[in-house]
Amino acid sequence: MDRRRFIARVSLLTAGGAAGVAAGFAAEPVMTKEGPTARTARPAGPAPYVATATFRTQPSAKLIALTIDDGPTREWTPQVLKILRRHDAKATFFRVGERAQAAPDLVVQTADAGHEQGNHTWAHDDLTQHDETFGRDSLERTQELLAKLTGQPPTLCRPPYGRIDSVGLAVCAGLHYGVTLWSHGITGVNAQFDVDEILQQASPGSIVLLHDGGPQPNASLMKQLDRLTGSMTDAGYRFVTVSQLLAASAQEGVGGPSVPESDPA
């Protein structure tokens, strides 16, 4: 083998080896930093420890649940309440604790109107990025505030961003929360398209997500919420709280935890 061919061959082997080493190092921190069961919660003791996550249900009645996240806010929560009142619709508001603390009158007003109050952590915390102690403190702090304002502690949690793992589920189990996710969503940037899709695809038991706080709410979202509630009410649907939806489904044996039919106020 001449010198030129030898150098080329060594160069190829070296490049291939370097690529392999680079690929190995890219994967290695994931394997050594956190194994697949590193965040698996294992509660002690023999007592039941259950958290049920619900994306949708399937009642025979034409029931649908609106869930409204990230508030309250002075700009958008009153507009949402006005729209819901116009269509005799009920909803579940998942409250961020620090925003509820800043606008407690809006929490009371919402509860007095018959809407359910749910827990959305104290500061919109991603539960998958914190340990069990942090998650429990965040949810308990919000729970205490909502209970003080409304006289009824929340029974439902929505994890911010819809992100939750076994550690967060263990916290929810310990607080006796049901976890509410969603089957449809309305975004601020694409509200008309999202509502068009919901009107075509939603069915009894759907759970719809939208926001009255954070970066999502805008005039278009409010307009499309009005269109959604009006159109679906005209089609024979009734907008209920998540707890009412779960109770109706549980009575028919179609899934979902058994919860009281009366709403937390």
Short mmCIF file of C-alpha atoms in Angstrom, two decimals:
data_model
loop_
_atom_site.label_atom_id
_atom_site.label_comp_id
_atom_site.label_asym_id
_atom_site.label_seq_id
_atom_site.Cartn_x
_atom_site.Cartn_y
_atom_site.Cartn_z
CA MET A 1 0.00 0.00 0.00
CA ASP A 2 1.52 3.37 -0.98
CA ARG A 3 1.83 6.24 1.44
CA ARG A 4 -1.05 8.27 -0.06
CA ARG A 5 -3.54 5.39 0.19
CA PHE A 6 -2.38 4.60 3.73
CA ILE A 7 -2.89 8.20 4.91
CA ALA A 8 -6.38 8.30 3.33
CA ARG A 9 -7.35 5.04 5.01
CA VAL A 10 -6.11 6.24 8.42
CA SER A 11 -8.03 9.49 7.95
CA LEU A 12 -11.28 7.64 7.24
CA LEU A 13 -10.83 5.39 10.26
CA THR A 14 -10.04 8.38 12.46
CA ALA A 15 -13.08 10.30 11.23
CA GLY A 16 -15.32 7.29 11.75
CA GLY A 17 -13.95 6.74 15.23
CA ALA A 18 -14.42 10.38 16.14
CA ALA A 19 -18.03 10.28 14.93
CA GLY A 20 -18.66 7.20 17.00
CA VAL A 21 -17.12 8.76 20.07
CA ALA A 22 -19.14 11.95 19.53
CA ALA A 23 -22.34 9.95 19.21
CA GLY A 24 -21.45 8.02 22.33
CA PHE A 25 -20.81 11.16 24.35
CA ALA A 26 -24.09 12.68 23.12
CA ALA A 27 -26.08 9.76 24.50
CA GLU A 28 -23.98 9.11 27.59
CA PRO A 29 -25.10 12.05 29.76
CA VAL A 30 -28.74 11.04 29.31
CA MET A 31 -27.94 7.54 30.49
CA THR A 32 -25.71 8.53 33.40
CA LYS A 33 -27.50 11.68 34.54
CA GLU A 34 -30.98 10.22 34.81
CA GLY A 35 -32.08 6.67 34.19
CA PRO A 36 -35.58 5.85 32.99
CA THR A 37 -36.86 5.24 36.53
CA ALA A 38 -34.99 8.05 38.28
CA ARG A 39 -38.21 10.06 38.79
CA THR A 40 -40.51 7.15 39.51
CA ALA A 41 -42.44 7.88 42.69
CA ARG A 42 -42.96 4.97 45.07
CA PRO A 43 -45.31 5.98 47.91
CA ALA A 44 -44.94 4.07 51.14
CA GLY A 45 -47.70 2.36 53.07
CA PRO A 46 -50.69 0.19 52.17
CA ALA A 47 -53.31 2.94 51.66
CA PRO A 48 -54.81 3.53 48.20
CA TYR A 49 -52.81 6.08 46.23
CA VAL A 50 -54.56 6.92 42.97
CA ALA A 51 -54.53 9.84 40.53
CA THR A 52 -56.72 9.54 37.45
CA ALA A 53 -55.80 11.56 34.33
CA THR A 54 -58.73 12.39 32.04
CA PHE A 55 -58.44 13.63 28.46
CA ARG A 56 -62.14 13.17 27.63
CA THR A 57 -65.12 11.05 28.60
CA GLN A 58 -68.08 9.60 26.66
CA PRO A 59 -71.44 10.32 28.27
CA SER A 60 -74.65 9.59 26.39
CA ALA A 61 -75.89 13.15 26.96
CA LYS A 62 -74.52 15.97 24.83
CA LEU A 63 -72.22 17.37 27.49
CA ILE A 64 -68.95 19.16 26.91
CA ALA A 65 -66.50 20.78 29.34
CA LEU A 66 -64.78 24.12 28.84
CA THR A 67 -61.55 24.50 30.80
CA ILE A 68 -59.94 27.91 31.10
CA ASP A 69 -56.34 28.23 32.25
CA ASP A 70 -53.79 30.70 33.58
CA GLY A 71 -56.04 33.37 35.11
CA PRO A 72 -57.57 35.25 36.59
CA THR A 73 -56.69 38.47 34.79
CA ARG A 74 -58.48 41.79 34.91
CA GLU A 75 -58.48 42.13 31.14
CA TRP A 76 -59.77 38.75 30.00
CA THR A 77 -61.57 36.94 32.84
CA PRO A 78 -64.54 39.36 32.89
CA GLN A 79 -64.91 38.98 29.11
CA VAL A 80 -64.93 35.19 29.41
CA LEU A 81 -67.53 35.34 32.18
CA LYS A 82 -69.74 37.60 30.07
CA ILE A 83 -69.62 35.16 27.14
CA LEU A 84 -70.40 32.17 29.36
CA ARG A 85 -73.28 33.99 30.99
CA ARG A 86 -74.72 34.89 27.58
CA HIS A 87 -74.93 31.22 26.60
CA ASP A 88 -75.76 29.82 30.06
CA ALA A 89 -72.50 27.86 29.93
CA LYS A 90 -70.48 26.60 32.90
CA ALA A 91 -66.73 26.06 32.90
CA THR A 92 -63.81 24.98 35.04
CA PHE A 93 -61.17 27.67 35.62
CA PHE A 94 -57.72 26.32 36.44
CA ARG A 95 -56.17 29.06 38.57
CA VAL A 96 -52.56 30.13 38.88
CA GLY A 97 -52.18 30.85 42.58
CA GLU A 98 -50.19 34.07 42.38
CA ARG A 99 -52.68 35.50 39.86
CA ALA A 100 -55.60 34.51 42.07
CA GLN A 101 -53.86 36.27 44.95
CA ALA A 102 -53.55 39.42 42.80
CA ALA A 103 -57.24 39.37 41.76
CA PRO A 104 -59.16 37.54 44.49
CA ASP A 105 -62.43 39.28 43.65
CA LEU A 106 -62.41 37.64 40.20
CA VAL A 107 -62.06 34.20 41.78
CA VAL A 108 -65.02 34.92 44.06
CA GLN A 109 -67.07 36.33 41.17
CA THR A 110 -66.35 33.28 39.03
CA ALA A 111 -67.24 30.85 41.80
CA ASP A 112 -70.43 32.76 42.64
CA ALA A 113 -71.47 32.39 38.99
CA GLY A 114 -71.34 28.59 39.38
CA HIS A 115 -68.02 27.92 37.70
CA GLU A 116 -65.59 25.37 39.11
CA GLN A 117 -62.16 26.35 40.44
CA GLY A 118 -59.23 24.04 39.68
CA ASN A 119 -55.55 24.10 40.67
CA HIS A 120 -52.94 25.14 38.09
CA THR A 121 -50.00 25.46 40.55
CA TRP A 122 -48.83 28.62 42.27
CA ALA A 123 -46.64 30.14 39.53
CA HIS A 124 -47.42 28.03 36.44
CA ASP A 125 -44.73 25.58 37.43
CA ASP A 126 -43.74 22.70 35.13
CA LEU A 127 -44.15 19.81 37.55
CA THR A 128 -41.73 17.60 35.61
CA GLN A 129 -38.90 20.02 36.39
CA HIS A 130 -39.28 20.01 40.17
CA ASP A 131 -39.16 17.49 42.98
CA GLU A 132 -42.11 16.17 44.94
CA THR A 133 -41.72 18.65 47.79
CA PHE A 134 -41.79 21.63 45.45
CA GLY A 135 -44.81 20.31 43.54
CA ARG A 136 -46.76 19.64 46.72
CA ASP A 137 -45.97 23.08 48.14
CA SER A 138 -47.01 24.77 44.88
CA LEU A 139 -50.34 22.95 44.72
CA GLU A 140 -51.07 23.18 48.45
CA ARG A 141 -50.42 26.91 48.51
CA THR A 142 -52.87 27.43 45.64
CA GLN A 143 -55.39 25.07 47.20
CA GLU A 144 -55.36 26.95 50.49
CA LEU A 145 -55.95 30.27 48.74
CA LEU A 146 -58.81 28.98 46.59
CA ALA A 147 -60.44 27.32 49.58
CA LYS A 148 -60.18 30.54 51.57
CA LEU A 149 -61.70 32.60 48.75
CA THR A 150 -64.52 30.23 47.79
CA GLY A 151 -65.11 28.08 50.86
CA GLN A 152 -64.40 24.95 48.82
CA PRO A 153 -60.98 23.39 48.11
CA PRO A 154 -60.39 22.37 44.49
CA THR A 155 -60.62 18.69 43.58
CA LEU A 156 -58.97 18.92 40.15
CA CYS A 157 -55.48 19.79 38.98
CA ARG A 158 -54.28 20.70 35.52
CA PRO A 159 -50.50 20.47 35.19
CA PRO A 160 -49.09 23.47 33.31
CA TYR A 161 -48.32 22.65 29.66
CA GLY A 162 -50.09 19.33 30.23
CA ARG A 163 -46.78 17.96 31.53
CA ILE A 164 -46.81 15.48 34.40
CA ASP A 165 -44.91 12.34 35.36
CA SER A 166 -45.11 9.86 38.21
CA VAL A 167 -43.72 12.37 40.71
CA GLY A 168 -46.44 14.89 39.87
CA LEU A 169 -49.05 12.14 39.83
CA ALA A 170 -47.94 11.06 43.30
CA VAL A 171 -48.41 14.63 44.55
CA CYS A 172 -51.89 14.75 43.01
CA ALA A 173 -52.74 11.38 44.54
CA GLY A 174 -51.68 12.60 47.95
CA LEU A 175 -53.90 15.67 47.60
CA HIS A 176 -56.79 13.56 46.22
CA TYR A 177 -56.81 15.44 42.92
CA GLY A 178 -58.07 14.21 39.62
CA VAL A 179 -55.79 15.31 36.77
CA THR A 180 -57.60 17.03 33.92
CA LEU A 181 -55.98 17.20 30.49
CA TRP A 182 -57.89 17.98 27.26
CA SER A 183 -59.03 16.64 23.91
CA HIS A 184 -59.33 19.95 22.03
CA GLY A 185 -57.75 23.38 22.36
CA ILE A 186 -58.29 26.93 21.16
CA THR A 187 -55.14 28.99 20.71
CA GLY A 188 -54.92 32.74 20.51
CA VAL A 189 -52.98 32.70 17.24
CA ASN A 190 -55.29 30.34 15.36
CA ALA A 191 -58.61 30.65 17.15
CA GLN A 192 -60.94 30.57 14.15
CA PHE A 193 -59.32 27.45 12.69
CA ASP A 194 -59.33 25.75 16.09
CA VAL A 195 -63.03 26.43 16.62
CA ASP A 196 -63.83 25.26 13.09
CA GLU A 197 -62.09 21.99 13.93
CA ILE A 198 -63.89 21.62 17.27
CA LEU A 199 -67.27 22.22 15.65
CA GLN A 200 -66.49 19.39 13.22
CA GLN A 201 -64.84 16.93 15.59
CA ALA A 202 -66.11 17.49 19.14
CA SER A 203 -68.50 14.96 20.61
CA PRO A 204 -70.14 14.31 23.98
CA GLY A 205 -67.40 14.15 26.61
CA SER A 206 -64.92 16.46 24.89
CA ILE A 207 -62.79 18.67 27.12
CA VAL A 208 -61.79 21.97 25.52
CA LEU A 209 -58.80 24.06 26.63
CA LEU A 210 -58.45 27.84 26.30
CA HIS A 211 -56.95 30.64 28.38
CA ASP A 212 -57.93 33.78 30.24
CA GLY A 213 -54.33 34.54 31.26
CA GLY A 214 -50.81 34.36 29.89
CA PRO A 215 -49.93 35.19 26.27
CA GLN A 216 -52.86 33.37 24.62
CA PRO A 217 -55.97 35.53 25.16
CA ASN A 218 -56.84 38.20 22.60
CA ALA A 219 -59.91 39.68 20.92
CA SER A 220 -60.00 36.90 18.33
CA LEU A 221 -60.04 34.22 21.01
CA MET A 222 -62.94 35.92 22.78
CA LYS A 223 -64.88 36.18 19.51
CA GLN A 224 -64.30 32.52 18.73
CA LEU A 225 -65.23 31.41 22.25
CA ASP A 226 -68.54 33.22 21.75
CA ARG A 227 -69.00 31.45 18.41
CA LEU A 228 -68.14 28.04 19.86
CA THR A 229 -70.48 28.26 22.84
CA GLY A 230 -73.31 29.69 20.75
CA SER A 231 -72.98 27.17 17.92
CA MET A 232 -72.70 24.12 20.16
CA THR A 233 -75.55 25.27 22.40
CA ASP A 234 -77.72 25.69 19.29
CA ALA A 235 -76.72 22.13 18.30
CA GLY A 236 -78.09 20.79 21.59
CA TYR A 237 -74.88 20.64 23.64
CA ARG A 238 -74.67 21.77 27.24
CA PHE A 239 -71.46 23.19 28.66
CA VAL A 240 -70.75 21.83 32.14
CA THR A 241 -67.90 21.79 34.62
CA VAL A 242 -65.34 19.01 34.53
CA SER A 243 -66.71 17.58 37.78
CA GLN A 244 -70.21 17.47 36.31
CA LEU A 245 -68.88 15.77 33.19
CA LEU A 246 -66.99 13.17 35.21
CA ALA A 247 -70.00 12.53 37.44
CA ALA A 248 -72.32 12.02 34.46
CA SER A 249 -69.85 9.61 32.87
CA ALA A 250 -69.23 7.71 36.11
CA GLN A 251 -72.96 7.18 36.61
CA GLU A 252 -73.11 5.54 33.20
CA GLY A 253 -69.99 3.46 33.86
CA VAL A 254 -68.09 4.93 30.91
CA GLY A 255 -64.91 5.93 32.69
CA GLY A 256 -63.67 8.75 34.84
CA PRO A 257 -63.42 8.93 38.62
CA SER A 258 -66.56 9.06 40.70
CA VAL A 259 -66.94 12.61 41.98
CA PRO A 260 -69.79 14.55 43.56
CA GLU A 261 -72.15 16.06 41.03
CA SER A 262 -72.36 19.31 42.95
CA ASP A 263 -69.74 21.82 41.85
CA PRO A 264 -67.01 23.18 44.04
CA ALA A 265 -67.91 26.85 44.16
#
